[in-house]
Amino acid sequence: MELLKNLAKLHTTELGVLRIKRNLGIECDDTVAWCRDKILSPEAVIERKGKNWYITVNGCIITVNAYSYTIITAHKLRKER
């Protein structure tokens, strides 16, 4: 899979780090490494829609741009009613 072949290119912006930490309620030193670990998890469901990859794993969704490999955002899955 293209995303897994290019995990070394995975990165985010300073604002991306803040957004991911806030949305997921996590505290970690390396947000990109945290996301990379989640993407490599056996439970991860990876799908591409248009210009983005969406990785669903452990109750959250990570959004990655398919061309630049920038982690755009991540957020918790909403519980369906």
mmCIF file of N, CA, C and O in Angstrom:
data_model
loop_
_atom_site.group_PDB
_atom_site.id
_atom_site.type_symbol
_atom_site.label_atom_id
_atom_site.label_comp_id
_atom_site.label_asym_id
_atom_site.label_seq_id
_atom_site.Cartn_x
_atom_site.Cartn_y
_atom_site.Cartn_z
ATOM 1 N N MET A 1 0.840 -1.183 0.000
ATOM 2 C CA MET A 1 0.000 0.000 0.000
ATOM 3 C C MET A 1 0.886 1.247 0.000
ATOM 4 O O MET A 1 1.870 1.318 0.719
ATOM 5 N N GLU A 2 0.504 2.217 -0.793
ATOM 6 C CA GLU A 2 1.308 3.426 -0.996
ATOM 7 C C GLU A 2 1.632 4.161 0.303
ATOM 8 O O GLU A 2 2.762 4.592 0.523
ATOM 9 N N LEU A 3 0.652 4.303 1.182
ATOM 10 C CA LEU A 3 0.877 5.018 2.445
ATOM 11 C C LEU A 3 1.936 4.306 3.286
ATOM 12 O O LEU A 3 2.855 4.936 3.809
ATOM 13 N N LEU A 4 1.831 3.000 3.412
ATOM 14 C CA LEU A 4 2.776 2.247 4.234
ATOM 15 C C LEU A 4 4.193 2.274 3.647
ATOM 16 O O LEU A 4 5.168 2.274 4.394
ATOM 17 N N LYS A 5 4.306 2.328 2.318
ATOM 18 C CA LYS A 5 5.622 2.402 1.677
ATOM 19 C C LYS A 5 6.307 3.736 1.948
ATOM 20 O O LYS A 5 7.526 3.837 1.849
ATOM 21 N N ASN A 6 5.512 4.773 2.234
ATOM 22 C CA ASN A 6 6.046 6.124 2.372
ATOM 23 C C ASN A 6 5.933 6.688 3.785
ATOM 24 O O ASN A 6 5.927 7.911 3.963
ATOM 25 N N LEU A 7 5.877 5.820 4.780
ATOM 26 C CA LEU A 7 5.736 6.298 6.166
ATOM 27 C C LEU A 7 6.904 7.177 6.609
ATOM 28 O O LEU A 7 6.745 8.034 7.477
ATOM 29 N N ALA A 8 8.066 7.010 6.002
ATOM 30 C CA ALA A 8 9.220 7.841 6.362
ATOM 31 C C ALA A 8 8.977 9.310 6.003
ATOM 32 O O ALA A 8 9.583 10.205 6.587
ATOM 33 N N LYS A 9 8.079 9.552 5.052
ATOM 34 C CA LYS A 9 7.769 10.926 4.622
ATOM 35 C C LYS A 9 6.710 11.585 5.501
ATOM 36 O O LYS A 9 6.419 12.765 5.340
ATOM 37 N N LEU A 10 6.127 10.815 6.408
ATOM 38 C CA LEU A 10 5.039 11.327 7.244
ATOM 39 C C LEU A 10 5.521 12.497 8.103
ATOM 40 O O LEU A 10 6.579 12.424 8.727
ATOM 41 N N HIS A 11 4.763 13.573 8.102
ATOM 42 C CA HIS A 11 5.108 14.755 8.893
ATOM 43 C C HIS A 11 3.847 15.569 9.146
ATOM 44 O O HIS A 11 2.787 15.263 8.613
ATOM 45 N N THR A 12 3.968 16.617 9.953
ATOM 46 C CA THR A 12 2.854 17.533 10.164
ATOM 47 C C THR A 12 3.419 18.913 10.477
ATOM 48 O O THR A 12 4.639 19.079 10.601
ATOM 49 N N THR A 13 2.544 19.884 10.578
ATOM 50 C CA THR A 13 2.954 21.255 10.895
ATOM 51 C C THR A 13 2.868 21.472 12.403
ATOM 52 O O THR A 13 2.322 20.641 13.130
ATOM 53 N N GLU A 14 3.390 22.606 12.866
ATOM 54 C CA GLU A 14 3.272 22.932 14.296
ATOM 55 C C GLU A 14 1.804 23.023 14.701
ATOM 56 O O GLU A 14 1.418 22.531 15.760
ATOM 57 N N LEU A 15 1.006 23.653 13.858
ATOM 58 C CA LEU A 15 -0.432 23.735 14.154
ATOM 59 C C LEU A 15 -1.082 22.361 14.122
ATOM 60 O O LEU A 15 -1.988 22.078 14.901
ATOM 61 N N GLY A 16 -0.601 21.498 13.230
ATOM 62 C CA GLY A 16 -1.110 20.133 13.160
ATOM 63 C C GLY A 16 -0.871 19.376 14.445
ATOM 64 O O GLY A 16 -1.745 18.664 14.938
ATOM 65 N N VAL A 17 0.325 19.543 15.018
ATOM 66 C CA VAL A 17 0.657 18.884 16.291
ATOM 67 C C VAL A 17 -0.319 19.337 17.375
ATOM 68 O O VAL A 17 -0.887 18.512 18.104
ATOM 69 N N LEU A 18 -0.540 20.640 17.459
ATOM 70 C CA LEU A 18 -1.462 21.172 18.474
ATOM 71 C C LEU A 18 -2.882 20.652 18.262
ATOM 72 O O LEU A 18 -3.564 20.260 19.206
ATOM 73 N N ARG A 19 -3.328 20.636 17.003
ATOM 74 C CA ARG A 19 -4.682 20.185 16.675
ATOM 75 C C ARG A 19 -4.863 18.710 17.032
ATOM 76 O O ARG A 19 -5.867 18.321 17.632
ATOM 77 N N ILE A 20 -3.884 17.878 16.674
ATOM 78 C CA ILE A 20 -3.968 16.434 16.942
ATOM 79 C C ILE A 20 -4.007 16.174 18.451
ATOM 80 O O ILE A 20 -4.851 15.420 18.939
ATOM 81 N N LYS A 21 -3.110 16.819 19.195
ATOM 82 C CA LYS A 21 -3.079 16.631 20.647
ATOM 83 C C LYS A 21 -4.378 17.077 21.293
ATOM 84 O O LYS A 21 -4.916 16.394 22.167
ATOM 85 N N ARG A 22 -4.900 18.218 20.847
ATOM 86 C CA ARG A 22 -6.154 18.737 21.417
ATOM 87 C C ARG A 22 -7.328 17.811 21.085
ATOM 88 O O ARG A 22 -8.113 17.444 21.955
ATOM 89 N N ASN A 23 -7.440 17.433 19.823
ATOM 90 C CA ASN A 23 -8.576 16.613 19.394
ATOM 91 C C ASN A 23 -8.596 15.230 20.034
ATOM 92 O O ASN A 23 -9.665 14.688 20.317
ATOM 93 N N LEU A 24 -7.418 14.651 20.243
ATOM 94 C CA LEU A 24 -7.349 13.297 20.797
ATOM 95 C C LEU A 24 -7.124 13.284 22.304
ATOM 96 O O LEU A 24 -7.229 12.243 22.940
ATOM 97 N N GLY A 25 -6.779 14.432 22.863
ATOM 98 C CA GLY A 25 -6.518 14.503 24.301
ATOM 99 C C GLY A 25 -5.277 13.716 24.689
ATOM 100 O O GLY A 25 -5.249 13.053 25.731
ATOM 101 N N ILE A 26 -4.242 13.774 23.844
ATOM 102 C CA ILE A 26 -3.005 13.036 24.132
ATOM 103 C C ILE A 26 -1.876 14.002 24.489
ATOM 104 O O ILE A 26 -1.884 15.158 24.084
ATOM 105 N N GLU A 27 -0.937 13.492 25.244
ATOM 106 C CA GLU A 27 0.300 14.214 25.551
ATOM 107 C C GLU A 27 1.440 13.300 25.144
ATOM 108 O O GLU A 27 1.609 12.224 25.697
ATOM 109 N N CYS A 28 2.200 13.719 24.148
ATOM 110 C CA CYS A 28 3.366 12.934 23.739
ATOM 111 C C CYS A 28 4.401 13.882 23.160
ATOM 112 O O CYS A 28 4.067 14.976 22.715
ATOM 113 N N ASP A 29 5.648 13.447 23.180
ATOM 114 C CA ASP A 29 6.735 14.282 22.682
ATOM 115 C C ASP A 29 6.791 14.291 21.154
ATOM 116 O O ASP A 29 7.167 15.282 20.554
ATOM 117 N N ASP A 30 6.438 13.176 20.539
ATOM 118 C CA ASP A 30 6.540 13.054 19.086
ATOM 119 C C ASP A 30 5.200 12.600 18.508
ATOM 120 O O ASP A 30 4.908 11.409 18.432
ATOM 121 N N THR A 31 4.407 13.570 18.099
ATOM 122 C CA THR A 31 3.063 13.286 17.589
ATOM 123 C C THR A 31 3.110 12.483 16.291
ATOM 124 O O THR A 31 2.290 11.596 16.073
ATOM 125 N N VAL A 32 4.090 12.778 15.439
ATOM 126 C CA VAL A 32 4.212 12.039 14.174
ATOM 127 C C VAL A 32 4.511 10.565 14.446
ATOM 128 O O VAL A 32 3.910 9.682 13.843
ATOM 129 N N ALA A 33 5.414 10.292 15.389
ATOM 130 C CA ALA A 33 5.728 8.900 15.743
ATOM 131 C C ALA A 33 4.500 8.207 16.328
ATOM 132 O O ALA A 33 4.242 7.037 16.036
ATOM 133 N N TRP A 34 3.719 8.929 17.135
ATOM 134 C CA TRP A 34 2.501 8.380 17.718
ATOM 135 C C TRP A 34 1.540 7.962 16.601
ATOM 136 O O TRP A 34 0.999 6.859 16.611
ATOM 137 N N CYS A 35 1.359 8.858 15.620
ATOM 138 C CA CYS A 35 0.465 8.560 14.496
ATOM 139 C C CYS A 35 1.009 7.407 13.655
ATOM 140 O O CYS A 35 0.258 6.528 13.234
ATOM 141 N N ARG A 36 2.316 7.394 13.424
ATOM 142 C CA ARG A 36 2.946 6.321 12.637
ATOM 143 C C ARG A 36 2.707 4.970 13.307
ATOM 144 O O ARG A 36 2.367 3.985 12.646
ATOM 145 N N ASP A 37 2.845 4.915 14.631
ATOM 146 C CA ASP A 37 2.595 3.669 15.367
ATOM 147 C C ASP A 37 1.153 3.220 15.189
ATOM 148 O O ASP A 37 0.881 2.027 15.022
ATOM 149 N N LYS A 38 0.224 4.164 15.241
ATOM 150 C CA LYS A 38 -1.193 3.822 15.064
ATOM 151 C C LYS A 38 -1.452 3.295 13.653
ATOM 152 O O LYS A 38 -2.189 2.331 13.463
ATOM 153 N N ILE A 39 -0.838 3.941 12.653
ATOM 154 C CA ILE A 39 -1.024 3.524 11.257
ATOM 155 C C ILE A 39 -0.476 2.110 11.040
ATOM 156 O O ILE A 39 -1.045 1.321 10.291
ATOM 157 N N LEU A 40 0.619 1.778 11.716
ATOM 158 C CA LEU A 40 1.230 0.446 11.579
ATOM 159 C C LEU A 40 0.521 -0.628 12.403
ATOM 160 O O LEU A 40 0.820 -1.807 12.264
ATOM 161 N N SER A 41 -0.409 -0.229 13.244
ATOM 162 C CA SER A 41 -1.127 -1.178 14.090
ATOM 163 C C SER A 41 -1.908 -2.184 13.236
ATOM 164 O O SER A 41 -2.499 -1.817 12.223
ATOM 165 N N PRO A 42 -1.923 -3.447 13.648
ATOM 166 C CA PRO A 42 -2.679 -4.461 12.901
ATOM 167 C C PRO A 42 -4.179 -4.150 12.832
ATOM 168 O O PRO A 42 -4.856 -4.586 11.914
ATOM 169 N N GLU A 43 -4.680 -3.373 13.791
ATOM 170 C CA GLU A 43 -6.113 -3.042 13.816
ATOM 171 C C GLU A 43 -6.465 -1.884 12.885
ATOM 172 O O GLU A 43 -7.642 -1.585 12.677
ATOM 173 N N ALA A 44 -5.461 -1.199 12.332
ATOM 174 C CA ALA A 44 -5.714 -0.008 11.512
ATOM 175 C C ALA A 44 -6.436 -0.364 10.220
ATOM 176 O O ALA A 44 -6.068 -1.302 9.515
ATOM 177 N N VAL A 45 -7.488 0.406 9.921
ATOM 178 C CA VAL A 45 -8.210 0.283 8.653
ATOM 179 C C VAL A 45 -7.845 1.524 7.838
ATOM 180 O O VAL A 45 -8.123 2.652 8.243
ATOM 181 N N ILE A 46 -7.187 1.307 6.708
ATOM 182 C CA ILE A 46 -6.682 2.413 5.893
ATOM 183 C C ILE A 46 -7.466 2.463 4.587
ATOM 184 O O ILE A 46 -7.590 1.456 3.884
ATOM 185 N N GLU A 47 -8.008 3.650 4.273
ATOM 186 C CA GLU A 47 -8.696 3.807 3.002
ATOM 187 C C GLU A 47 -8.389 5.176 2.420
ATOM 188 O O GLU A 47 -8.170 6.136 3.153
ATOM 189 N N ARG A 48 -8.335 5.219 1.113
ATOM 190 C CA ARG A 48 -8.078 6.492 0.441
ATOM 191 C C ARG A 48 -9.365 6.996 -0.178
ATOM 192 O O ARG A 48 -10.064 6.259 -0.869
ATOM 193 N N LYS A 49 -9.669 8.253 0.104
ATOM 194 C CA LYS A 49 -10.820 8.918 -0.505
ATOM 195 C C LYS A 49 -10.294 10.218 -1.083
ATOM 196 O O LYS A 49 -9.858 11.097 -0.336
ATOM 197 N N GLY A 50 -10.281 10.316 -2.412
ATOM 198 C CA GLY A 50 -9.788 11.524 -3.062
ATOM 199 C C GLY A 50 -8.328 11.778 -2.758
ATOM 200 O O GLY A 50 -7.486 10.909 -2.940
ATOM 201 N N LYS A 51 -8.040 12.979 -2.240
ATOM 202 C CA LYS A 51 -6.640 13.357 -2.014
ATOM 203 C C LYS A 51 -6.126 12.964 -0.640
ATOM 204 O O LYS A 51 -4.983 13.275 -0.313
ATOM 205 N N ASN A 52 -6.936 12.302 0.178
ATOM 206 C CA ASN A 52 -6.521 11.967 1.544
ATOM 207 C C ASN A 52 -6.601 10.480 1.843
ATOM 208 O O ASN A 52 -7.424 9.759 1.280
ATOM 209 N N TRP A 53 -5.736 10.069 2.764
ATOM 210 C CA TRP A 53 -5.830 8.748 3.388
ATOM 211 C C TRP A 53 -6.559 8.938 4.715
ATOM 212 O O TRP A 53 -6.310 9.918 5.417
ATOM 213 N N TYR A 54 -7.430 8.001 5.052
ATOM 214 C CA TYR A 54 -8.115 8.015 6.344
ATOM 215 C C TYR A 54 -7.781 6.709 7.054
ATOM 216 O O TYR A 54 -8.029 5.626 6.518
ATOM 217 N N ILE A 55 -7.197 6.841 8.232
ATOM 218 C CA ILE A 55 -6.791 5.673 9.003
ATOM 219 C C ILE A 55 -7.664 5.609 10.252
ATOM 220 O O ILE A 55 -7.612 6.514 11.087
ATOM 221 N N THR A 56 -8.463 4.572 10.367
ATOM 222 C CA THR A 56 -9.329 4.393 11.522
ATOM 223 C C THR A 56 -8.704 3.325 12.411
ATOM 224 O O THR A 56 -8.454 2.202 11.960
ATOM 225 N N VAL A 57 -8.427 3.711 13.673
ATOM 226 C CA VAL A 57 -7.775 2.778 14.589
ATOM 227 C C VAL A 57 -8.004 3.230 16.033
ATOM 228 O O VAL A 57 -7.967 4.426 16.321
ATOM 229 N N ASN A 58 -8.264 2.295 16.904
ATOM 230 C CA ASN A 58 -8.412 2.560 18.341
ATOM 231 C C ASN A 58 -9.342 3.735 18.653
ATOM 232 O O ASN A 58 -9.025 4.580 19.489
ATOM 233 N N GLY A 59 -10.464 3.802 17.955
ATOM 234 C CA GLY A 59 -11.453 4.835 18.253
ATOM 235 C C GLY A 59 -11.114 6.218 17.742
ATOM 236 O O GLY A 59 -11.713 7.206 18.173
ATOM 237 N N CYS A 60 -10.147 6.312 16.826
ATOM 238 C CA CYS A 60 -9.851 7.628 16.250
ATOM 239 C C CYS A 60 -9.628 7.512 14.746
ATOM 240 O O CYS A 60 -9.418 6.423 14.211
ATOM 241 N N ILE A 61 -9.699 8.668 14.082
ATOM 242 C CA ILE A 61 -9.444 8.734 12.643
ATOM 243 C C ILE A 61 -8.298 9.716 12.421
ATOM 244 O O ILE A 61 -8.343 10.844 12.912
ATOM 245 N N ILE A 62 -7.281 9.268 11.688
ATOM 246 C CA ILE A 62 -6.141 10.112 11.333
ATOM 247 C C ILE A 62 -6.270 10.423 9.845
ATOM 248 O O ILE A 62 -6.470 9.512 9.033
ATOM 249 N N THR A 63 -6.158 11.700 9.484
ATOM 250 C CA THR A 63 -6.273 12.124 8.091
ATOM 251 C C THR A 63 -4.897 12.542 7.585
ATOM 252 O O THR A 63 -4.246 13.391 8.184
ATOM 253 N N VAL A 64 -4.463 11.930 6.473
ATOM 254 C CA VAL A 64 -3.140 12.200 5.899
ATOM 255 C C VAL A 64 -3.308 12.568 4.431
ATOM 256 O O VAL A 64 -3.988 11.862 3.678
ATOM 257 N N ASN A 65 -2.676 13.663 4.004
ATOM 258 C CA ASN A 65 -2.700 14.045 2.601
ATOM 259 C C ASN A 65 -1.952 12.994 1.788
ATOM 260 O O ASN A 65 -0.825 12.612 2.130
ATOM 261 N N ALA A 66 -2.556 12.524 0.704
ATOM 262 C CA ALA A 66 -2.009 11.411 -0.077
ATOM 263 C C ALA A 66 -0.802 11.809 -0.922
ATOM 264 O O ALA A 66 -0.052 10.951 -1.366
ATOM 265 N N TYR A 67 -0.599 13.111 -1.157
ATOM 266 C CA TYR A 67 0.504 13.550 -2.006
ATOM 267 C C TYR A 67 1.709 14.014 -1.193
ATOM 268 O O TYR A 67 2.843 13.686 -1.515
ATOM 269 N N SER A 68 1.455 14.766 -0.116
ATOM 270 C CA SER A 68 2.556 15.336 0.663
ATOM 271 C C SER A 68 2.880 14.514 1.914
ATOM 272 O O SER A 68 3.893 14.751 2.549
ATOM 273 N N TYR A 69 2.002 13.569 2.267
ATOM 274 C CA TYR A 69 2.131 12.757 3.486
ATOM 275 C C TYR A 69 2.128 13.622 4.745
ATOM 276 O O TYR A 69 2.764 13.299 5.735
ATOM 277 N N THR A 70 1.397 14.722 4.672
ATOM 278 C CA THR A 70 1.207 15.584 5.834
ATOM 279 C C THR A 70 0.024 15.068 6.637
ATOM 280 O O THR A 70 -1.051 14.840 6.074
ATOM 281 N N ILE A 71 0.224 14.894 7.943
ATOM 282 C CA ILE A 71 -0.899 14.538 8.806
ATOM 283 C C ILE A 71 -1.708 15.819 8.997
ATOM 284 O O ILE A 71 -1.219 16.790 9.582
ATOM 285 N N ILE A 72 -2.909 15.834 8.474
ATOM 286 C CA ILE A 72 -3.728 17.036 8.502
ATOM 287 C C ILE A 72 -4.403 17.191 9.863
ATOM 288 O O ILE A 72 -4.356 18.245 10.474
ATOM 289 N N THR A 73 -5.020 16.123 10.308
ATOM 290 C CA THR A 73 -5.709 16.166 11.603
ATOM 291 C C THR A 73 -5.951 14.742 12.074
ATOM 292 O O THR A 73 -5.708 13.777 11.365
ATOM 293 N N ALA A 74 -6.431 14.657 13.303
ATOM 294 C CA ALA A 74 -6.870 13.379 13.861
ATOM 295 C C ALA A 74 -7.957 13.716 14.869
ATOM 296 O O ALA A 74 -7.894 14.766 15.512
ATOM 297 N N HIS A 75 -8.951 12.887 14.944
ATOM 298 C CA HIS A 75 -10.000 13.125 15.933
ATOM 299 C C HIS A 75 -10.623 11.815 16.373
ATOM 300 O O HIS A 75 -10.466 10.789 15.721
ATOM 301 N N LYS A 76 -11.298 11.881 17.507
ATOM 302 C CA LYS A 76 -11.960 10.693 18.043
ATOM 303 C C LYS A 76 -13.197 10.388 17.224
ATOM 304 O O LYS A 76 -13.866 11.306 16.729
ATOM 305 N N LEU A 77 -13.472 9.099 17.070
ATOM 306 C CA LEU A 77 -14.693 8.681 16.381
ATOM 307 C C LEU A 77 -15.893 9.059 17.232
ATOM 308 O O LEU A 77 -15.876 8.884 18.462
ATOM 309 N N ARG A 78 -16.910 9.568 16.585
ATOM 310 C CA ARG A 78 -18.139 9.878 17.323
ATOM 311 C C ARG A 78 -18.945 8.599 17.477
ATOM 312 O O ARG A 78 -19.027 7.791 16.556
ATOM 313 N N LYS A 79 -19.524 8.436 18.623
ATOM 314 C CA LYS A 79 -20.370 7.266 18.862
ATOM 315 C C LYS A 79 -21.689 7.482 18.132
ATOM 316 O O LYS A 79 -22.318 8.512 18.232
ATOM 317 N N GLU A 80 -22.078 6.482 17.326
ATOM 318 C CA GLU A 80 -23.341 6.594 16.594
ATOM 319 C C GLU A 80 -24.493 6.276 17.529
ATOM 320 O O GLU A 80 -24.415 5.410 18.368
ATOM 321 N N ARG A 81 -25.581 7.019 17.339
ATOM 322 C CA ARG A 81 -26.748 6.842 18.214
ATOM 323 C C ARG A 81 -27.755 5.902 17.611
ATOM 324 O O ARG A 81 -27.935 5.783 16.479
#
